[in-house]
Amino acid sequence: MKKSVIVFAAALAAVLSLVSCGNSKYANDTHLAIEDGKTVVERYGQLQVIGTDLCDQNGNPVQLRGMSSHGLHWYGKYANKDVITWLRDDWNCQIWRAALYTGGQGGYVSNPALKERVTDSVEACIENGMYVLVDWHVLDEHDPLLYKNYAVEFFDEMSKKYGDKPNVIYEICNEPNGEKVTWSDNIKPYAETIIEVIRKNDPDNIIIVGTPVWSSQVMAPSSDPLKDGKNVMYTCHFYAGSHKAESRKNVVNALKAGTPIFVTEWGTTQASGDGGVYEKDTLEWIEFMKAHNISWANWSVNNKGEDSGILAFNADREAKGNWKDKDLSKDGKFIRRILRNELDMKTWKQEQKK
């Protein structure tokens, strides 16, 4: 009898270990860009997906947190070593997202020189021991299949150049959108093509795939899975003023269905990028993502004066970093405190009473 109980317990433990990395507590993650003199990449190394968790090289669950650029064709000047280093050292950023718009006026398809902004970002992150999201920013063109040939060429080059660097994460399809753009007919066939291209050069680094309706329909992949889902995650985007409890419920359902989620873009505002900073709603999302071990990148580093930009209007026009309080917008001051582990819901509520 005892023997059968032991065997059953061992089998149960084995199953549970597959559900999340190492079956560890998420609370063990310190969320530090540098800890005991080691960068986040030195500590975490080659990332992997186990169950629905992003894990380090040893199978421990980790949550990456950091900032996204705005469109590199508009505010690419901030995608430089000085700014990225400042974000690591002062803001405690572990990850940087290089948002390469593909279509539209000034995007990569019409301006391939923008690739240099991506490589500048990757090189700076490698030097700083940070992770970097290489974001193929599908938006205006709606359907990722429209510029698939450009994406094949781009990700083939990126994966050949950086496939041996654990820093790199490939975000292959930012926000597919439009009534006629579906998971099965558009996003999935595109993703399977690009994943195959990347895996020929890079068998291990994480790949993130967008989901329908501006990366909000996170349940879609579970009903029609990709052929190769190893080390693949799926995108959820939200803006705290527009997406609330129902959106979080969708994420929970996706996780229960076995879909690993990475929030590669989110904002404190309405989906327009303006409408003010929704502090309480943002902190509800922050607590939710921490509880479910969901990594994130906040939108965005720019000085255009929109509410979702971290810089004050026209601040740091030379893009040198080293920002003072006066250089930051309300959003910037708020996000900086979150990233520096200085602000959570409990602290915020206490501050509201003063």
Coordinates of N, CA and C in Angstrom, one line a residue, residues 31 65-67 87 91-94 296 298 334-343:
H31 N 12.9 40.7 -9.4 CA 12.6 41.7 -10.4 C 13.7 42.8 -10.5
R65 N 10.5 42.6 -16.9 CA 9.8 43.9 -16.9 C 10.6 45.0 -17.5
G66 N 10.0 45.8 -18.3 CA 10.8 46.8 -18.9 C 10.0 47.8 -19.8
M67 N 10.7 48.4 -20.7 CA 10.1 49.5 -21.5 C 10.1 49.2 -23.0
L87 N 17.9 53.3 -18.5 CA 16.7 52.5 -18.2 C 17.1 51.3 -17.3
W91 N 16.0 52.9 -13.9 CA 14.6 52.4 -13.9 C 14.5 51.0 -13.6
N92 N 15.6 50.3 -13.5 CA 15.6 48.8 -13.2 C 14.9 48.0 -14.3
C93 N 15.1 48.4 -15.5 CA 14.6 47.7 -16.6 C 15.4 46.4 -17.0
Q94 N 14.7 45.3 -17.1 CA 15.4 44.1 -17.5 C 15.3 43.8 -19.0
W296 N 6.4 41.7 -19.1 CA 5.8 42.9 -19.8 C 6.8 43.9 -20.2
N298 N 6.3 48.2 -21.1 CA 5.4 49.3 -21.1 C 5.6 50.2 -22.3
F334 N 5.2 57.6 -12.6 CA 4.4 56.4 -12.1 C 5.1 55.1 -12.5
I335 N 5.4 54.9 -13.8 CA 6.0 53.7 -14.2 C 7.4 53.5 -13.6
R336 N 8.2 54.5 -13.5 CA 9.5 54.4 -12.9 C 9.4 53.8 -11.5
R337 N 8.5 54.3 -10.7 CA 8.3 53.8 -9.4 C 7.9 52.3 -9.4
I338 N 7.1 51.9 -10.3 CA 6.7 50.5 -10.4 C 7.9 49.6 -10.7
L339 N 8.7 50.1 -11.7 CA 9.8 49.3 -12.2 C 10.9 49.2 -11.1
R340 N 11.0 50.3 -10.3 CA 12.0 50.3 -9.2 C 11.5 49.6 -8.0
N341 N 10.4 48.9 -8.0 CA 9.8 48.2 -6.9 C 9.5 49.1 -5.7
E342 N 9.1 50.3 -6.1 CA 8.8 51.3 -5.0 C 7.3 51.5 -4.9
L343 N 6.5 51.0 -5.8 CA 5.1 51.2 -5.8 C 4.3 50.0 -6.1

